[in-house]
């Protein structure tokens, strides 16, 4: 008699079985994986539409088996709004980098959050513009060297980093806003449960949801993947604390 | 050894702008010209200038607008999608009669397209893009050296005519390295603040106001007529072209920028085969050197327009030459760059062996 | 006369640097030169390449669709550039790191254990110079003296101490092909 085997890890059905183009140690892949698992687990594959940004995850649509669209830089929340309005029963999420969401697309994300319509945003905060070669982002920490802040970011010249989750949580529109980190197995598990709440906020029609994920960019940080994870814990988390900043009644 | 240095186009153009007196740069990263803002972020503080990374191209161009109102030499650069976002600002700057320089490292489109070399923003650059009746001077270098040299002219022309001057290149010129020499250096202390600049009255007997708004129709028409008179003068006096191997030419290729440098080799190959081919290379694509091209009517048996786009430059060639001679066209899109032989093939296909 | 070559490998192997050295040396000789890197998302995954042209006439395009020569540092680059090399082209590859042999019969192939040779000189970092030396042992777009001149432009300050060993690495590459 064949022994009964327990499946403990497998490729999600929503994953298109492709090799990603991400650099070794980049956490974009982890965030992708969590999305795919949740879409599977919540039975959303047939009604999901992913809205992909301009950034390293610009080819995100290649990696999933649900429908996807590609937005202009920063405009994913607006495009997601248009999609949601036409088919309110669909599950619509936008995936955005920090340059995409907090720089060029600040108007769109603020207004999507203020409108409060049930769409979900997964926001990858890696402290720089990965795609274009490591320029300063709105989330770049003070003192951090980037290719456009060669001597390190200073508040006098470059202003202060923006805490997107806290800022949007000030608005009345959002139903769920959290910041998580992808630096360790424990934190990745927590990230997944926050994302589940965010997805649920939409599925149950409660309102706008956003999960900010502290992420790594080993290539442009010029650190090894392990050092990058450590940097997230030591340098990034003190400025960008983890937690839930807004949880509307009914979100679980 | 000369004073040549080996530099990447995007950096050489940044240095060229600084040598031309540019002290303010506002920009937002986009490939294939990220090295321009990166270079500016390092270099401008060293020469007493300021670099600001804007939150978007919409902000960049409006920061440029603001600095231009102060009468300083100011610049931004971007690539196609970013330049699209600047169109509103370019229209306002043009409508307000203030000078600035913009560099576009054109890439494949439409939309996000790709980052490979293209010339598909020709219409946007020379015909419009923003609202209203305005023009900008558009310079199209075909080497890094020429780009650096033209930047000096770009700032001079911008100041002289109080116009937007645009330099159009592509990923090929922006990303490659070539030897380059910085021949002209503008001493910024000799640049005077223009009397129209909004820099505070400081005893001036009137307030300066810079605006593109004129509510009354007759007034706005008068304003437009003033702009038109200026544009007409620019058309009369500022168009430039390179005429290469044209003295005895039977045929000419018409091309600009990257495409023209490749077509030059086509001309050499054709000549080696005994075909009297030449090259007409617009250096200004606005004002378009129509007069210079028209001078060949009656002398040429035909022209082949070659571009990294679909019949955009060709439209201006057609306007200039109408049915005065056979007009051939060849183009590639999406970032594909044809080599000299491919162009020769297109020539032979359309004009026979040219003898 | 026009010489062109594609140089390809992982970022960090000094791929871009030897291309720049070549272009710099050509410029110092008063020649026309271009150097074009791969750029954009192509760099993700760590591979990098550059195309160098050294010529007497103005250079039409720095893009090489059918390069005359390729210097390849790793298997990926070998797989990428072997098929596109011009007929009769020159392929210099690091046989320490690439175990595959070329299936093209029309190429001039140099299998040089460049990493091993560099290690003998004290550091695998000199692999790029060994490979460049092997290339220059086969064709002469520029003189060795000009390349030495370019080296002293790139290696300044503390790095100036490395000029001599880099020259030896270059020579080791030249010697390898001369011996063959
Ligand atoms: C209008 C416009 N401006 C600029 C760009 C160039 N661009 C592409 S990706 C990017 C930044 C991406 O950074 P981020 O959003 O932080 O994503 P990451 O790559 O770090 O994941 C920029 C500026 C563009 N494509 N379109
Ligand atoms: S550049 Fe940074 S963000 Fe982009 S794939 Fe590489 S590690 Fe990830
Ligand atoms: Mg980022």
Tab-separated table of N, CA, C and O in Angstrom, chain B residues 9-56:
chain	number	residue	atom	x	y	z
B	9	UNK	N	27.361	59.182	-23.134
B	9	UNK	CA	26.577	60.290	-23.664
B	9	UNK	C	25.761	61.014	-22.608
B	9	UNK	O	25.787	62.242	-22.520
B	10	UNK	N	25.043	60.247	-21.783
B	10	UNK	CA	24.160	60.874	-20.798
B	10	UNK	C	24.948	61.732	-19.810
B	10	UNK	O	24.437	62.732	-19.301
B	11	UNK	N	26.196	61.349	-19.536
B	11	UNK	CA	27.024	62.141	-18.611
B	11	UNK	C	27.677	63.309	-19.336
B	11	UNK	O	27.768	64.417	-18.803
B	12	UNK	N	28.137	63.041	-20.551
B	12	UNK	CA	28.771	64.113	-21.318
B	12	UNK	C	27.781	65.244	-21.573
B	12	UNK	O	28.127	66.422	-21.490
B	13	UNK	N	26.537	64.889	-21.845
B	13	UNK	CA	25.532	65.919	-22.092
B	13	UNK	C	25.255	66.710	-20.814
B	13	UNK	O	25.025	67.920	-20.863
B	14	UNK	N	25.300	66.020	-19.679
B	14	UNK	CA	25.128	66.733	-18.405
B	14	UNK	C	26.282	67.711	-18.205
B	14	UNK	O	26.078	68.889	-17.886
B	15	UNK	N	27.502	67.246	-18.424
B	15	UNK	CA	28.665	68.123	-18.268
B	15	UNK	C	28.597	69.261	-19.290
B	15	UNK	O	28.912	70.411	-18.976
B	16	UNK	N	28.161	68.915	-20.501
B	16	UNK	CA	28.027	69.934	-21.544
B	16	UNK	C	27.080	71.045	-21.113
B	16	UNK	O	27.331	72.225	-21.344
B	17	UNK	N	25.994	70.648	-20.456
B	17	UNK	CA	25.034	71.650	-19.990
B	17	UNK	C	25.669	72.537	-18.923
B	17	UNK	O	25.477	73.758	-18.919
B	18	UNK	N	26.436	71.920	-18.047
B	18	UNK	CA	27.098	72.701	-16.989
B	18	UNK	C	28.095	73.676	-17.613
B	18	UNK	O	28.148	74.857	-17.249
B	19	UNK	N	28.851	73.200	-18.595
B	19	UNK	CA	29.809	74.073	-19.282
B	19	UNK	C	29.073	75.215	-19.993
B	19	UNK	O	29.608	76.297	-20.163
B	20	UNK	N	27.836	74.932	-20.412
B	20	UNK	CA	27.054	75.962	-21.107
B	20	UNK	C	26.383	76.920	-20.129
B	20	UNK	O	25.610	77.785	-20.531
B	21	UNK	N	26.644	76.749	-18.856
B	21	UNK	CA	26.140	77.707	-17.879
B	21	UNK	C	24.917	77.242	-17.099
B	21	UNK	O	24.359	77.994	-16.309
B	22	UNK	N	24.510	76.002	-17.328
B	22	UNK	CA	23.355	75.484	-16.586
B	22	UNK	C	23.745	75.250	-15.129
B	22	UNK	O	24.722	74.569	-14.850
B	23	UNK	N	23.000	75.819	-14.226
B	23	UNK	CA	23.292	75.631	-12.804
B	23	UNK	C	22.119	75.011	-12.044
B	23	UNK	O	22.215	74.741	-10.858
B	24	UNK	N	21.015	74.813	-12.727
B	24	UNK	CA	19.844	74.231	-12.077
B	24	UNK	C	19.314	73.095	-12.939
B	24	UNK	O	19.126	73.253	-14.142
B	25	UNK	N	19.125	71.984	-12.282
B	25	UNK	CA	18.611	70.821	-12.994
B	25	UNK	C	17.546	70.168	-12.128
B	25	UNK	O	17.755	69.938	-10.928
B	26	UNK	N	16.408	69.867	-12.734
B	26	UNK	CA	15.328	69.167	-12.042
B	26	UNK	C	14.976	67.949	-12.878
B	26	UNK	O	14.818	68.070	-14.090
B	27	UNK	N	14.885	66.800	-12.239
B	27	UNK	CA	14.597	65.627	-13.049
B	27	UNK	C	14.113	64.452	-12.234
B	27	UNK	O	14.100	64.489	-10.993
B	28	UNK	N	13.732	63.427	-12.954
B	28	UNK	CA	13.173	62.217	-12.360
B	28	UNK	C	13.776	61.041	-13.122
B	28	UNK	O	13.891	61.113	-14.347
B	29	UNK	N	14.191	59.980	-12.433
B	29	UNK	CA	14.897	58.905	-13.139
B	29	UNK	C	14.048	58.258	-14.232
B	29	UNK	O	12.843	58.090	-14.049
B	30	UNK	N	14.678	57.954	-15.321
B	30	UNK	CA	14.068	57.088	-16.335
B	30	UNK	C	15.167	56.642	-17.292
B	30	UNK	O	16.017	57.443	-17.695
B	31	UNK	N	15.148	55.377	-17.605
B	31	UNK	CA	16.107	54.802	-18.531
B	31	UNK	C	15.715	55.226	-19.941
B	31	UNK	O	14.509	55.265	-20.217
B	32	UNK	N	16.598	55.535	-20.861
B	32	UNK	CA	18.059	55.351	-20.793
B	32	UNK	C	18.852	56.622	-20.504
B	32	UNK	O	19.909	56.808	-21.097
B	33	UNK	N	18.394	57.467	-19.606
B	33	UNK	CA	19.172	58.679	-19.323
B	33	UNK	C	19.385	58.889	-17.831
B	33	UNK	O	19.659	60.009	-17.407
B	34	UNK	N	19.295	57.826	-17.026
B	34	UNK	CA	19.482	57.981	-15.576
B	34	UNK	C	20.813	58.602	-15.212
B	34	UNK	O	20.946	59.269	-14.194
B	35	UNK	N	21.818	58.375	-16.044
B	35	UNK	CA	23.144	58.904	-15.729
B	35	UNK	C	23.162	60.429	-15.785
B	35	UNK	O	24.050	61.041	-15.204
B	36	UNK	N	22.218	61.029	-16.487
B	36	UNK	CA	22.193	62.498	-16.529
B	36	UNK	C	21.823	63.076	-15.153
B	36	UNK	O	22.611	63.831	-14.583
B	37	UNK	N	20.655	62.721	-14.588
B	37	UNK	CA	20.391	63.234	-13.234
B	37	UNK	C	21.434	62.781	-12.210
B	37	UNK	O	21.779	63.549	-11.311
B	38	UNK	N	21.918	61.545	-12.354
B	38	UNK	CA	22.910	61.066	-11.380
B	38	UNK	C	24.174	61.925	-11.437
B	38	UNK	O	24.726	62.316	-10.405
B	39	UNK	N	24.588	62.235	-12.640
B	39	UNK	CA	25.776	63.065	-12.813
B	39	UNK	C	25.520	64.467	-12.252
B	39	UNK	O	26.362	65.035	-11.542
B	40	UNK	N	24.350	65.010	-12.548
B	40	UNK	CA	24.002	66.340	-12.053
B	40	UNK	C	23.991	66.355	-10.525
B	40	UNK	O	24.384	67.343	-9.899
B	41	UNK	N	23.528	65.255	-9.914
B	41	UNK	CA	23.452	65.231	-8.446
B	41	UNK	C	24.852	65.303	-7.833
B	41	UNK	O	25.032	65.822	-6.744
B	42	UNK	N	25.843	64.779	-8.556
B	42	UNK	CA	27.226	64.854	-8.052
B	42	UNK	C	27.870	66.183	-8.400
B	42	UNK	O	28.551	66.792	-7.587
B	43	UNK	N	27.679	66.631	-9.648
B	43	UNK	CA	28.466	67.741	-10.176
B	43	UNK	C	27.912	69.118	-9.847
B	43	UNK	O	28.684	70.048	-9.575
B	44	UNK	N	26.598	69.277	-9.902
B	44	UNK	CA	26.069	70.638	-9.715
B	44	UNK	C	26.466	71.267	-8.380
B	44	UNK	O	26.869	72.431	-8.348
B	45	UNK	N	26.410	70.504	-7.279
B	45	UNK	CA	26.831	71.131	-6.016
B	45	UNK	C	28.292	71.601	-6.068
B	45	UNK	O	28.639	72.593	-5.430
B	46	UNK	N	29.125	70.927	-6.849
B	46	UNK	CA	30.542	71.318	-6.942
B	46	UNK	C	30.736	72.667	-7.639
B	46	UNK	O	31.747	73.318	-7.440
B	47	UNK	N	29.775	73.027	-8.493
B	47	UNK	CA	29.936	74.285	-9.227
B	47	UNK	C	28.949	75.347	-8.724
B	47	UNK	O	28.654	76.318	-9.425
B	48	UNK	N	28.436	75.121	-7.533
B	48	UNK	CA	27.544	76.110	-6.941
B	48	UNK	C	26.129	76.064	-7.485
B	48	UNK	O	25.365	77.013	-7.347
B	49	UNK	N	25.775	74.955	-8.117
B	49	UNK	CA	24.425	74.825	-8.652
B	49	UNK	C	23.567	73.967	-7.754
B	49	UNK	O	23.985	73.556	-6.670
B	50	UNK	N	22.340	73.710	-8.187
B	50	UNK	CA	21.435	72.873	-7.407
B	50	UNK	C	20.813	71.783	-8.275
B	50	UNK	O	20.379	72.041	-9.397
B	51	UNK	N	20.797	70.588	-7.696
B	51	UNK	CA	20.102	69.465	-8.311
B	51	UNK	C	18.914	69.131	-7.436
B	51	UNK	O	19.068	69.021	-6.214
B	52	UNK	N	17.764	68.972	-8.029
B	52	UNK	CA	16.620	68.500	-7.249
B	52	UNK	C	15.986	67.313	-7.961
B	52	UNK	O	15.667	67.396	-9.150
B	53	UNK	N	15.859	66.212	-7.221
B	53	UNK	CA	15.100	65.093	-7.775
B	53	UNK	C	13.638	65.368	-7.509
B	53	UNK	O	13.199	65.405	-6.360
B	54	UNK	N	12.901	65.558	-8.576
B	54	UNK	CA	11.476	65.878	-8.448
B	54	UNK	C	10.691	64.604	-8.183
B	54	UNK	O	11.191	63.507	-8.353
B	55	UNK	N	9.436	64.775	-7.767
B	55	UNK	CA	8.604	63.601	-7.484
B	55	UNK	C	8.010	63.002	-8.751
B	55	UNK	O	7.462	61.907	-8.713
B	56	UNK	N	8.124	63.715	-9.852
B	56	UNK	CA	7.593	63.205	-11.115
B	56	UNK	C	8.068	64.151	-12.208
B	56	UNK	O	8.604	65.220	-11.929
